[in-house]
Amino acid sequence: MSVDPRRHRAARHAQPAARPTAEPAAGAAAPAPRKQPITVERITDAALEVVAAEGYDALTIRRVAAVLGTGPSSLYAHIVNKDDLDDLLIGRLHAEVVLPAPDPAAWREQLVGVYGQLRDLYLRYPGVSRAALAAVPTNLETLRVGEGILAILLAGGIDPRTAGWARDALSLYVAGYALEQSLVRQRRRNEDQEWVLSHDEVVDRFAALPADRFPHTRRHAAELASGTGPDRFAFALGLLLDGLRPTAG
């Protein structure tokens, strides 16, 4: 019967202390350095190393095993599959999120701050937010952040169902925003991706469109292409938050 490694992560016991050994005789060859044991923490570290250097598309069990200097089979004693690895990655990033004490007078600002942290963490590892888009959170750190966001919404007077749906919508937007930004940055590094345009090129192309077919796009080209990524991020979060109304009473 196979054993699910996830069931045993929280129940791992400390290794017993090593027994003292006799010192090697003079002139004896020094023993070969002992390999570090494979652990969930080392697997997660190696996976993040792959994503940071090569992007999320390069992340495979085999690639992580190569970074650790072992074979893929060694990892399956600690993780179930790629989805399990994704859960560990997102959990590790969520562990860095600092949650404020919910403040009914500042709940909007607190949500923007928490989601801004998540955006920056996702952008640090190109494409990793893809792992968060369809995942069912099981990692305790991911659940901790979800609980904190829910607490902020409830403190703001949002009813529980609306708060739950709003949390999902906000999280989806942040993960999607980070994924788009990561893809654009990746494509700009490739010389053959000539269709990735600069701001000025976008304005010029909009302004050059046929006036009879695209009158509004042409006339407002500068406005349509205006704003930085962070500006647009804050704007979109604001739109979502504007739709939330505290429950009366």
CSV table of C-alpha atoms in Angstrom, one decimal, residues 21-226:
chain,number,residue,atom,x,y,z
A,21,THR,CA,32.8,7.2,16.3
A,22,ALA,CA,36.5,6.4,16.7
A,23,GLU,CA,38.9,8.9,15.1
A,24,PRO,CA,40.5,7.5,11.9
A,25,ALA,CA,44.0,6.2,12.3
A,26,ALA,CA,46.8,8.4,11.3
A,27,GLY,CA,47.4,8.3,7.5
A,28,ALA,CA,44.0,6.8,6.8
A,29,ALA,CA,42.0,8.3,3.9
A,30,ALA,CA,39.4,10.9,4.9
A,31,PRO,CA,35.9,9.6,4.5
A,32,ALA,CA,33.9,10.9,1.6
A,33,PRO,CA,31.6,13.8,2.5
A,34,ARG,CA,28.2,12.7,3.4
A,35,LYS,CA,25.3,13.7,1.1
A,36,GLN,CA,22.7,16.0,2.6
A,37,PRO,CA,19.4,14.1,3.1
A,38,ILE,CA,16.5,14.9,0.8
A,39,THR,CA,13.9,16.9,2.7
A,40,VAL,CA,10.7,18.7,1.8
A,41,GLU,CA,12.5,22.0,2.6
A,42,ARG,CA,15.4,21.2,0.2
A,43,ILE,CA,13.0,20.2,-2.5
A,44,THR,CA,11.1,23.4,-2.2
A,45,ASP,CA,14.3,25.4,-2.2
A,46,ALA,CA,15.5,23.7,-5.3
A,47,ALA,CA,12.2,24.2,-7.1
A,48,LEU,CA,12.2,27.9,-6.4
A,49,GLU,CA,15.8,28.0,-7.6
A,50,VAL,CA,14.7,26.5,-10.9
A,51,VAL,CA,11.8,28.9,-11.3
A,52,ALA,CA,13.9,32.0,-10.4
A,53,ALA,CA,16.6,31.1,-12.9
A,54,GLU,CA,14.6,29.5,-15.7
A,55,GLY,CA,10.9,30.3,-15.2
A,56,TYR,CA,8.0,28.2,-14.1
A,57,ASP,CA,7.7,26.4,-17.5
A,58,ALA,CA,11.1,24.7,-16.7
A,59,LEU,CA,9.9,23.3,-13.4
A,60,THR,CA,9.7,19.5,-13.5
A,61,ILE,CA,10.3,16.8,-10.9
A,62,ARG,CA,13.3,15.6,-13.0
A,63,ARG,CA,14.7,19.2,-13.1
A,64,VAL,CA,14.4,19.6,-9.3
A,65,ALA,CA,16.1,16.2,-8.8
A,66,ALA,CA,19.0,17.3,-11.0
A,67,VAL,CA,19.5,20.4,-8.9
A,68,LEU,CA,19.6,18.2,-5.8
A,69,GLY,CA,22.0,15.8,-7.4
A,70,THR,CA,19.7,12.8,-7.2
A,71,GLY,CA,17.1,10.9,-9.2
A,72,PRO,CA,13.4,11.7,-9.4
A,73,SER,CA,12.5,8.6,-7.4
A,74,SER,CA,14.2,10.1,-4.4
A,75,LEU,CA,11.7,12.9,-4.4
A,76,TYR,CA,8.6,10.7,-4.4
A,77,ALA,CA,9.2,9.7,-0.8
A,78,HIS,CA,8.5,13.4,0.1
A,79,ILE,CA,6.1,14.7,-2.6
A,80,VAL,CA,3.3,13.0,-4.4
A,81,ASN,CA,3.5,14.7,-7.8
A,82,LYS,CA,3.9,18.0,-9.6
A,83,ASP,CA,0.7,19.4,-8.1
A,84,ASP,CA,2.0,18.6,-4.6
A,85,LEU,CA,5.2,20.5,-5.5
A,86,ASP,CA,3.1,23.5,-6.7
A,87,ASP,CA,1.3,23.5,-3.4
A,88,LEU,CA,4.6,23.6,-1.5
A,89,LEU,CA,5.9,26.5,-3.7
A,90,ILE,CA,2.8,28.6,-3.1
A,91,GLY,CA,2.9,27.8,0.6
A,92,ARG,CA,6.5,28.9,0.9
A,93,LEU,CA,5.7,32.2,-0.8
A,94,HIS,CA,2.7,32.8,1.4
A,95,ALA,CA,4.8,32.1,4.5
A,96,GLU,CA,6.5,35.5,3.7
A,97,VAL,CA,3.3,37.5,3.8
A,98,VAL,CA,2.9,39.7,6.8
A,99,LEU,CA,-0.7,40.0,7.9
A,100,PRO,CA,-2.0,43.1,9.8
A,101,ALA,CA,-4.4,43.0,12.7
A,102,PRO,CA,-7.8,43.6,11.0
A,103,ASP,CA,-8.8,47.2,11.3
A,104,PRO,CA,-12.4,48.1,10.4
A,105,ALA,CA,-11.4,51.7,9.6
A,106,ALA,CA,-8.6,50.6,7.2
A,107,TRP,CA,-9.7,47.3,5.7
A,108,ARG,CA,-9.4,48.5,2.1
A,109,GLU,CA,-5.8,49.7,2.6
A,110,GLN,CA,-5.0,46.5,4.4
A,111,LEU,CA,-6.2,44.3,1.6
A,112,VAL,CA,-4.3,46.4,-1.0
A,113,GLY,CA,-1.2,45.9,1.2
A,114,VAL,CA,-1.6,42.1,1.5
A,115,TYR,CA,-2.3,41.6,-2.1
A,116,GLY,CA,0.6,43.9,-3.0
A,117,GLN,CA,2.9,41.5,-1.1
A,118,LEU,CA,1.6,38.5,-3.0
A,119,ARG,CA,2.0,40.3,-6.3
A,120,ASP,CA,5.7,41.1,-5.5
A,121,LEU,CA,6.4,37.5,-4.3
A,122,TYR,CA,4.8,36.1,-7.5
A,123,LEU,CA,6.8,38.4,-9.7
A,124,ARG,CA,10.1,37.4,-8.0
A,125,TYR,CA,9.6,33.9,-9.5
A,126,PRO,CA,8.5,34.2,-13.1
A,127,GLY,CA,5.3,32.4,-13.9
A,128,VAL,CA,4.9,30.8,-10.4
A,129,SER,CA,1.5,32.4,-10.0
A,130,ARG,CA,0.2,29.8,-12.5
A,131,ALA,CA,0.5,27.3,-9.8
A,132,ALA,CA,-1.9,29.3,-7.6
A,133,LEU,CA,-4.6,29.8,-10.3
A,134,ALA,CA,-6.3,26.4,-10.1
A,135,ALA,CA,-4.9,25.0,-6.9
A,136,VAL,CA,-7.0,24.0,-4.0
A,137,PRO,CA,-5.1,25.3,-1.0
A,138,THR,CA,-3.9,22.7,1.4
A,139,ASN,CA,-0.7,24.2,2.7
A,140,LEU,CA,-1.1,25.7,6.2
A,141,GLU,CA,0.7,28.9,5.2
A,142,THR,CA,-1.6,29.4,2.2
A,143,LEU,CA,-4.6,28.8,4.4
A,144,ARG,CA,-3.1,31.2,7.0
A,145,VAL,CA,-3.1,34.1,4.4
A,146,GLY,CA,-6.6,33.2,3.2
A,147,GLU,CA,-7.8,33.3,6.8
A,148,GLY,CA,-6.1,36.7,7.3
A,149,ILE,CA,-7.7,38.1,4.2
A,150,LEU,CA,-11.1,36.8,5.3
A,151,ALA,CA,-10.7,38.3,8.7
A,152,ILE,CA,-9.9,41.8,7.1
A,153,LEU,CA,-13.0,41.6,4.9
A,154,LEU,CA,-15.2,40.5,7.8
A,155,ALA,CA,-13.8,43.3,10.0
A,156,GLY,CA,-14.8,45.7,7.2
A,157,GLY,CA,-18.4,44.6,7.6
A,158,ILE,CA,-18.6,42.5,4.5
A,159,ASP,CA,-21.0,39.5,4.9
A,160,PRO,CA,-19.3,36.1,5.0
A,161,ARG,CA,-20.5,34.8,1.6
A,162,THR,CA,-19.6,38.1,-0.2
A,163,ALA,CA,-16.2,38.1,1.7
A,164,GLY,CA,-15.5,34.6,0.5
A,165,TRP,CA,-16.3,35.3,-3.1
A,166,ALA,CA,-14.4,38.6,-3.0
A,167,ARG,CA,-11.3,36.9,-1.7
A,168,ASP,CA,-11.4,34.4,-4.6
A,169,ALA,CA,-11.9,37.2,-7.2
A,170,LEU,CA,-9.1,39.3,-5.7
A,171,SER,CA,-6.7,36.4,-5.5
A,172,LEU,CA,-7.5,35.4,-9.1
A,173,TYR,CA,-6.8,38.9,-10.3
A,174,VAL,CA,-3.5,39.1,-8.5
A,175,ALA,CA,-2.3,35.7,-9.8
A,176,GLY,CA,-3.4,36.6,-13.3
A,177,TYR,CA,-1.7,40.0,-13.2
A,178,ALA,CA,1.5,38.5,-12.0
A,179,LEU,CA,1.4,35.8,-14.7
A,180,GLU,CA,0.8,38.3,-17.5
A,181,GLN,CA,3.7,40.5,-16.2
A,182,SER,CA,6.0,37.4,-16.0
A,183,LEU,CA,5.1,36.4,-19.6
A,184,VAL,CA,5.7,39.8,-21.0
A,185,ARG,CA,9.1,40.1,-19.3
A,186,GLN,CA,10.1,36.6,-20.5
A,187,ARG,CA,9.1,37.5,-24.1
A,188,ARG,CA,11.0,40.7,-24.0
A,189,ARG,CA,14.2,38.8,-23.3
A,190,ASN,CA,13.8,36.9,-26.5
A,191,GLU,CA,15.1,38.7,-29.6
A,192,ASP,CA,12.6,37.0,-31.9
A,193,GLN,CA,9.6,38.3,-30.0
A,194,GLU,CA,9.3,41.5,-32.0
A,195,TRP,CA,5.6,41.8,-31.4
A,196,VAL,CA,6.1,42.7,-27.7
A,197,LEU,CA,5.8,46.5,-28.0
A,198,SER,CA,7.1,49.4,-26.0
A,199,HIS,CA,4.6,52.0,-24.6
A,200,ASP,CA,5.5,54.5,-27.4
A,201,GLU,CA,5.1,51.8,-30.1
A,202,VAL,CA,1.6,50.9,-28.7
A,203,VAL,CA,0.6,54.6,-28.9
A,204,ASP,CA,1.9,55.0,-32.4
A,205,ARG,CA,0.1,51.9,-33.6
A,206,PHE,CA,-3.2,52.9,-32.1
A,207,ALA,CA,-2.8,56.4,-33.5
A,208,ALA,CA,-2.2,55.0,-37.0
A,209,LEU,CA,-5.3,52.8,-37.1
A,210,PRO,CA,-7.9,53.7,-39.8
A,211,ALA,CA,-10.0,56.6,-38.3
A,212,ASP,CA,-13.3,55.3,-39.9
A,213,ARG,CA,-13.0,51.9,-38.2
A,214,PHE,CA,-11.3,52.8,-34.9
A,215,PRO,CA,-12.2,56.4,-34.1
A,216,HIS,CA,-12.1,56.1,-30.3
A,217,THR,CA,-9.0,53.9,-30.1
A,218,ARG,CA,-7.2,56.3,-32.4
A,219,ARG,CA,-8.3,59.5,-30.7
A,220,HIS,CA,-7.5,58.2,-27.2
A,221,ALA,CA,-4.4,56.3,-27.9
A,222,ALA,CA,-2.3,58.0,-25.2
A,223,GLU,CA,-4.9,57.5,-22.5
A,224,LEU,CA,-5.4,53.8,-23.4
A,225,ALA,CA,-1.7,53.1,-23.1
A,226,SER,CA,-1.1,55.3,-20.1
